[in-house]
Amino acid sequence: MSFYLFVILSVLTLCSAFAVVLAKNPMYSVLSLIVCFFTVAGHYVLLNAQFLAIVHIIVYAGAIMVLFLFVVMLLNLNSETEPHKDNMLKVAAVITGGLLFVVLIASIKATELGTFSLPQKSNLGYVEEVGKKLFTDYLLPFEISSVLFLSAMIGSVVLAKKEK
Amino acid sequence: MNNLLQDTALIFPALLIPLFPLIGFMVNGVFGKYLPKQITGWLASLAILGSFICAAYLFLNMNKGSNINIDMFEWISFAHIQIGFGFLIDPLTLIMLLVITGIGFLIHLYSISYMHEDEGFTRFFTYLNMFVFFMLLLVMGNNYLVMFIGWEGVGLCSYLLIGFWFKNNAYNNAAKKAFIMNRIGDLGFLLGMFFMLFYFGSLNYDVVANEAAKLGINNSLITITTILLFVGASGKSAQIPLYTWLPDAMAGPTPVSALIHAATMVTAGIYMIVRSNVLFALSPITLEVILIVGILTSVMAAIIGLLQNDIKKVLAYSTVSQLGLMFCALGMGAFSSGMFHVVTHAFFKALLFLGSGSVIHALHGEQDIRNMGGLAKYTKVTFYTFFIGSLAISGIFPFAGFFSKDEILAHAFQENIVVWIILTTSSLITAFYMFRLVYLTFFNEFRGTEDVKKHIHESPALMTIPLVVLTILSVIGGFMGLPEGLGFTHAFGNFLSEVTAPSLPYLKQHQHLSHATEIGLMIFAVVAALSMIVWARIKYVKNKELPAADESLTGLNKIISNKFYVDEFYNNIIVKPITVLSDLFLVLIDKLIIDLAVNATAWVVSATGKTLRLLQNGNTGFYVFAMVIGMIVLLLIRVIL
Amino acid sequence: MNQTLEAVPQNWYLILSTLLFCIGVIGVLFRRNAIIILMCIELMLNSVNLLLVAFSAYAGNNDGQVFVFFIMVVAAAEVAVGLALLMSIYRNIASTDINVLNKLKW
Amino acid sequence: MSTLLYTSLLGLCCMLAEVLNLRKLLVPLVIIGLSFIFWVNFQEWNTPSDLTIGPVSLANMVMFDHFSIAFSGLAIIIAILLFILSANYYSNEEKNLSDYLSILIFALVGALVMFSFANLAMLFLGIEILSISIYIMAGSRRFDKRSNESGFKYFLMGAFASGFLLFGIALVYGAAGSFEFSKITQYLNSSDIHPMFHTGVLLILFALLFKVSAVPFHFWSPDVYEGAPVLITAFMSTLVKVAAFGAIYRLFNTAFVGIIPFTEPILYAVIIATLFVSNAIALQQQNVKRMLAYSGISHAGYMLIAILSMINKTDDALYFYSVSYAIATIGLFALVISTFKSNMSEQFEAFNGLSKKNPFAAAAITIFLLSMAGIPPLAGFFGKYNLFSEAVSAGYINLVIIAVINSAISIYYYFKMILAMYTKPADEKPLVITGSYWTVAVICLLLTIIIGVVPDSLMQLLR
Amino acid sequence: MMTIYILLLPLLASLIALAAGNKFASRLALFFSAAELLLTVYAYIIFTKEGYAPFAIQHAWISSPSISINMGVDGLSLLMVILTNLISPLIILSAFNRNIENASRYFALILFMQFAMLGVFISFDGLLYYIFWELALIPIYFIALNWGGKNRVAVTLKFFIYTLAGSLLMLVGFIYLYWKNPNHTFNWHELSALTNVCSCDQSWLFWLIFIAFAIKIPIVPFHTWQADTYSESPTQGTMLLSGIMLKMGIYSLFRWLLPIVPAGVAQWGPLALTLCIIGVVYASVIAIMQGDLKRLLAYSSLSHVGLIAAGVFVLNSSGMQGAAVQMLAHAINVVGLFYCADIIINRTGTSNLYLLGGIRNVAPRFNTLFMIVVLGSVALPLTNAFIGEFLLLFGVYTYNTWLAVFAGLTIILGAVYMLRMFQITMLGNTSEHTAQFNDLSINESIVLGTIAILIFVTGIYPKPIIELVQPTLEVILNKALIK
């Protein structure tokens, strides 16, 4: 059951990902990306990361993608205005990406990974567990990321505010 | 104790000998321009006179067999080798000292008058004194390196004096040529010294002779050494192949030709070989070489002398020829005979040069004998002295040249009849061209312009006195060496025997010629020479033949007149290739290969930069591409390795 | 849903993520529109997230999941900044084509 | 730990200063604050800092050792010097001053994190804090297309590289099962290592090489340097580079212990490519900022030698080089900014005849350039010397010879500037160098010479 | 302490000259260099009495990498110090009455250069030596750059990069030796006593180190920077370069090549020697046809130093002592020659030989002194160069007879190009360029007169020089031969 789920989700993920890349209209790209994010969230659920799945949808689909959508619409981008590379370059891009994949896999030498012992704790991805981890071990990164946000916030304001 | 005292009594004057000219040189050189002209000339002359007196004093007071050796200071030292700076005075040196200072003094006197109009008067005497100083150093040194100082020093003075009239670039070229040709010889000398220094550990004459003697006869080491030394000698003494500078050296003032290029410096080569007689005697091969070179030089120069029309050039070739003769003597192991001829030659050749100077003086610089003639009546003293000088050089009894030449010819007769024939021929040619010179210059009518003719005059006393003194010497000089074969004591040979004796055991010993043969040879030589003189008289006085203009010569005459094209030959095989090579090195190797390699490196880097720079095309897409490809490549390195 | 872990070998997730990552890379190389490129970068980050979660699940520790939070944080910040930059560029050159951005070169 | 804390607080205060209308005093206050932090930083040299927040231990996240303190000190000094410059630089942009300064202070926080992390999460965050701040600052001239382009290029490629960084981290996590250094070293020591781990390390390395702009990940740097405001260029060429090297060294020294031999051929190739490419292209530059960018790339090449020969514990060499490079660069920028301003040009021509207009500035620039070129007895010489020495000791003599040849090539473009100053005729435009630029230039000049003549204490700092 | 005083006085003088302003700089510089010379004389006296001991300085500088202020003056160093301090006042004096822009900087740079070169000669620590070696490059570069001829920019840059590249390679070699030394120091005494550097390593170490020196000396084919640089530099720069700086290269052969990599020398010394001797003839032949005064002198210098360097590689005491003596001799002569060239160029405005001529007519004093210098350079006996060349050629001879014959060509070719130059410039009739030639001024006479005196004094009585260097050279020779 979960195997088939995995396969279906995977296919969906990959197809939507390709759609992002190939779509002529930026709007379609955005939408395919949203689809892709949902399928990834599905994988999270499969992998016992339920909390993360929710957060993922909220943050990505809900926030980031909206931002993208917003910008695309603001700038009024559509398939007519969409710039395209030469076909040669596109082929080269695909070949390069493919090569990268091959090389990565080759260097990982995807043999069977180390065995793991079942049963795993299935509550690993629950809010409780994740939260505990986040506020104990990962307290410092958590705090520090606030600096990141501050910086990004000020930056966005500085960059985008209309003036003069 | 007594000995010591006597030594100090001798050492002091010995040291004064080179000191006088040195002082003269320095005073004239530094203060000369503040002193009146004449004073500087006299000062220089007196300096030489002082040296002469000291030399004479030594000559009279030195006991036989007690040489004076003065070690002054350690000059160069390294490892176990030490080369000192010191003087040695033995009979050989004494002879040279007397010749140098004596003739030197006369020539100085002569020059006071000869040069009195020249603006470089003081400079001239400065150089002359310097020359004498170096020449004295050459003969007084107690090792080869000190000799070498003098050797190169006289070369320098020769250079300076040949180019004395430095505004004329032809003269300058002659001076440069002299210096450089001498340097070629000097390199040989230097290498010879290296051999001695390396194998014998010293450059002192006695040490070298002793060590060499230990190696025995026919040792290749000694052969090489002596050949190298002979190269040095042939440079200085103008032997084939390094003789071409000497005729050109006539560019200098005539007293210089007399002193340097006839009487003293050019005999340094002979001096050097006599000085190293043991070494040379140990190497028969070298002696053969010297003999052959001497013969060739003697004949060749004599032949060229036949067709020269410049009064000084004739004398110059005659000098070369005579020097060749001296080398023949050395080549036959007759060291003292060679030396003897050096001395007599110094007398009569100096006389001839000074005489020619007097002629030139009278004619205001005219040197071409085709424009002379009939001078006998205008310049009596000059004529007579010159005539006697010519007799002496032609080997007419009883003048000085006769004895010394005869001695050499006698040796040649013993050595090899062919050598004797060639040398006799050469000596007959000498007689011919010398009298060709005399007759063309002094007999018949004056052939120059009227303007010159009006001003012809005998030289002042200051010039004629040296001529007369030298004439006397040319007449009596030969009696120093009356042939032993005829029962006389050979005073000169005896005096020198101390120096030449050590080499005797290694030389071929000939039986003495019988009296009859010897006298026969003498008579033959004199008669033949006289007949040559007569022929010349018939040709030039009676028939009034004149040497043809240079352009009209043909065939052999042209070749001879052009000195066998040796200069041109050297020019083509040495000078021009070097010029070409120089450009080749500079343009091809320096600029094209080496510098290009350097610049090409820079260029390659720069070109790489230019190319790589194009990658930086500002296109982010491309950058990302490049990054990804870079990663793939680097990962591949990892995967593959 | 422990069955997933039993039913699906870990390597599959690895390959899936790598594939997704490479698709993201291809996208970056493929497109000229800066916004799409940004989205493709998000795609790459997501593949990483997926990988981390997978490893986390198979290894039985949730560090990977926590890490995903940080990636999300950073992604959000990046997108904010990136889009802000893009806006100010668009104001100046009225284009989101990265090929137009080549005044600085050589 | 307190350094990190105080710096973050300083950034916050800086933001608030806007509200409190303290613009005039802002720069001096920031400088005083940073000086204080610098002092605090070295207080912890011998006393281990408290790594707890309440009951929570942070020991598996950060680690403050001599290395991190020394590098933090350097970063703070760099920041102080650059902030002194900023007073004049932003004198006509007072409105945004507090924003800019706080962003730069946050960038510094990022750098500090990059020196002290003990967990890959911290590394990631540190890099991102630093990078995002710089993206913003590079593009901060909103109406300048070049600045836009610079910022966006940097951003785009930086984000792309971050993707690889994260992928690498994920692979490392997958193999080692943790982000903590201690666990990772345990993993490295314990069992046989999965190839995935190596690939992860490489991908992380690539991302970091991108940050230090090593070939072939260098493409962004000349463009970004050229387009960014000069002060930010100075920031990038000093702080960012030093931080990235600190991070690389720390990562490979404390986490991926013993992995260097594995990366050897790759580093080797990267170093050679970096040196040759950067120097060759730098020869062709007419724009000073671009030239400095390429020169920065080549310096990265030299510094990578320290990473390559890490088995010798080369942190001191790296540190020394960083210090000498940073002060020379900042000093140079201090004078270069003024020259740019008065000539309205960033080409070499701007320097024509500087020796006549302002001989002292010309002499100072010359000394900075000579230091960068590694001429003794300036600081840069010992920087290079230490690196080469360590590399020779580690057996990379061929590499050192290549580096040395490149060092000679680099003379050419450094001297291009010197030649412009000393041999070209001067133009009429006067050169105004205001007080704060002079201050920084003189400080850097003195440091360059003093460190060159008495380098010992600095060399001993990390031993 | 003496060593430190000698070293630092020029540095101090340099700063003072810089501060003094253009008006007084020259006089101050002269004063200080004269004082330095006196100090050197004093040092010489002490050295003859007490030897090496009072000059040795060992002071910690950098603990790790272990670099110490290790200085000292042995015979060879002292010779070089004397050379430097003897030539420097002459160089400074030669700049008098020349119209020099920014004189204070000019003299400050010259004095700084003196300082750096002294440092090279007295350092016994490899890195300290290297630092001074590099340091000496900076002032000469700026001297040539700011006061040089038309082409100076490209030429000096080439010179700088070329020499720097070489010396950086040397640095690599030194670093390698540093690590080979079990004590990890650059101490000369330790480096020259290393036994653990196999000959395979020494083989390439030799080239790393040798190339630096070969470029500086220069030895063919590393010489192409030389003629250009000499002719583009201002005269004082050329004098510094040819008079002292290239001696740094030869000195370094002695100090930092022979004893350090003896096996390398044994392996490659013959090749280096051959290069040197090829250079002797090669440069002479080129010099023969040169039409430019300064370039001719440059090639002549190339030829002469080739022989000196050859003397180092023959590895016998004659050659080495010849090299030592000839270093001093060449320094004196070449400075004199370049000064004469400067006087000519300064007055006639051209260095083209074919535009000159007949100067002797109008400037007899100049003629005499020029002649003496020329004679010195053609190694006439009783001049200084003769001693050197004699010893050198004998050294080469001891090594190989045929090489000596080949090298000996220098005495012929040297005469050819020197006399040619002298003839073309000085003899003959005056040209339009030379007709108004003024004879020497007082300071020019002093400089050339001193040089002339030095030429003779050291030529007639070279013993002090030989004795000064002999013990040191023996030590070096033993180190070079034993291992």
XYZ file of C-alpha atoms in Angstrom, chain C residues 10 14 17-18 21 24-25 28-29 34 37-38 41 44-45 47-48 51-52 55-56 59 61-65 67 70-71 73-74 77-79 81-83 85-86 88-89 91-93 98 100-106, chain D residues 119-122 124-125 128 132 135-136 139 141-146 148-153 155-156 158-160 162-164 166-167 169-171 173-175 177-180 196 223-224 226-228 281 285 290 294:
106
model
C 15.982 4.118 1.552
C 17.918 9.077 -2.160
C 15.709 13.433 -4.038
C 18.735 13.486 -6.241
C 17.556 18.151 -7.096
C 15.940 21.918 -9.994
C 19.425 22.378 -11.341
C 18.120 26.917 -13.190
C 20.140 26.186 -16.288
C 14.673 35.077 -12.814
C 14.976 30.283 -11.595
C 14.161 31.247 -8.043
C 16.072 26.848 -6.482
C 16.327 22.109 -5.057
C 15.802 23.067 -1.451
C 14.586 17.932 -2.601
C 17.001 18.450 0.216
C 16.115 13.788 1.665
C 16.605 15.023 5.191
C 17.165 10.047 6.376
C 15.641 11.244 9.586
C 17.772 6.637 10.998
C 16.316 10.584 14.831
C 14.521 13.779 14.158
C 17.498 16.128 13.816
C 16.892 16.075 10.116
C 13.356 17.216 10.589
C 16.990 21.008 10.163
C 15.784 25.984 9.368
C 15.863 25.385 5.673
C 13.261 29.667 7.460
C 16.152 30.421 5.216
C 14.090 34.797 3.968
C 15.851 34.189 0.690
C 12.689 34.416 -1.277
C 15.133 39.198 -0.254
C 15.308 37.770 -3.726
C 11.948 39.041 -4.727
C 15.879 42.567 -5.313
C 13.917 41.474 -8.314
C 13.970 46.890 -7.615
C 15.580 45.531 -10.751
C 11.725 48.993 -11.683
C 14.938 49.879 -13.380
C 15.017 47.668 -16.415
C 18.696 37.336 -16.432
C 19.621 41.396 -19.635
C 21.685 41.562 -16.496
C 25.046 41.539 -18.179
C 26.336 45.050 -17.849
C 29.045 43.781 -15.546
C 31.419 41.574 -17.376
C 34.987 40.890 -18.399
C 27.024 21.877 14.136
C 26.225 21.888 10.475
C 22.974 23.693 11.203
C 24.939 26.555 12.695
C 24.323 26.794 7.406
C 22.704 29.569 9.354
C 23.048 32.396 5.205
C 21.728 37.367 2.763
C 23.079 40.258 -1.044
C 21.066 43.091 0.296
C 22.052 45.636 -4.220
C 21.921 51.228 -4.429
C 18.456 50.764 -5.701
C 18.653 53.201 -8.539
C 21.970 52.041 -9.774
C 21.546 49.301 -12.331
C 25.013 48.019 -11.664
C 21.042 45.873 -8.823
C 22.757 43.534 -11.126
C 25.530 42.904 -8.673
C 23.157 42.152 -5.824
C 20.930 39.936 -7.856
C 23.721 37.978 -9.466
C 21.912 36.384 -4.691
C 20.988 34.041 -7.471
C 24.552 32.266 -3.781
C 21.171 30.647 -3.395
C 22.073 28.108 -6.017
C 23.287 27.051 -0.931
C 21.278 24.337 -2.560
C 24.424 22.314 -3.022
C 22.287 21.743 1.807
C 22.371 18.700 -0.389
C 24.733 18.475 4.478
C 21.847 16.129 3.885
C 24.148 13.466 2.503
C 23.572 13.595 7.754
C 22.380 10.534 5.967
C 25.700 8.843 6.402
C 23.233 10.342 11.290
C 23.858 13.665 12.912
C 24.805 17.276 12.339
C 26.982 17.472 15.398
C 27.659 9.215 0.366
C 30.928 41.159 -11.485
C 29.598 41.521 -7.999
C 32.475 45.729 -9.620
C 28.809 46.501 -9.309
C 28.488 46.674 -5.567
C 42.585 37.469 -16.129
C 41.701 44.364 -16.182
C 37.602 44.063 -10.922
C 40.633 38.791 -9.376
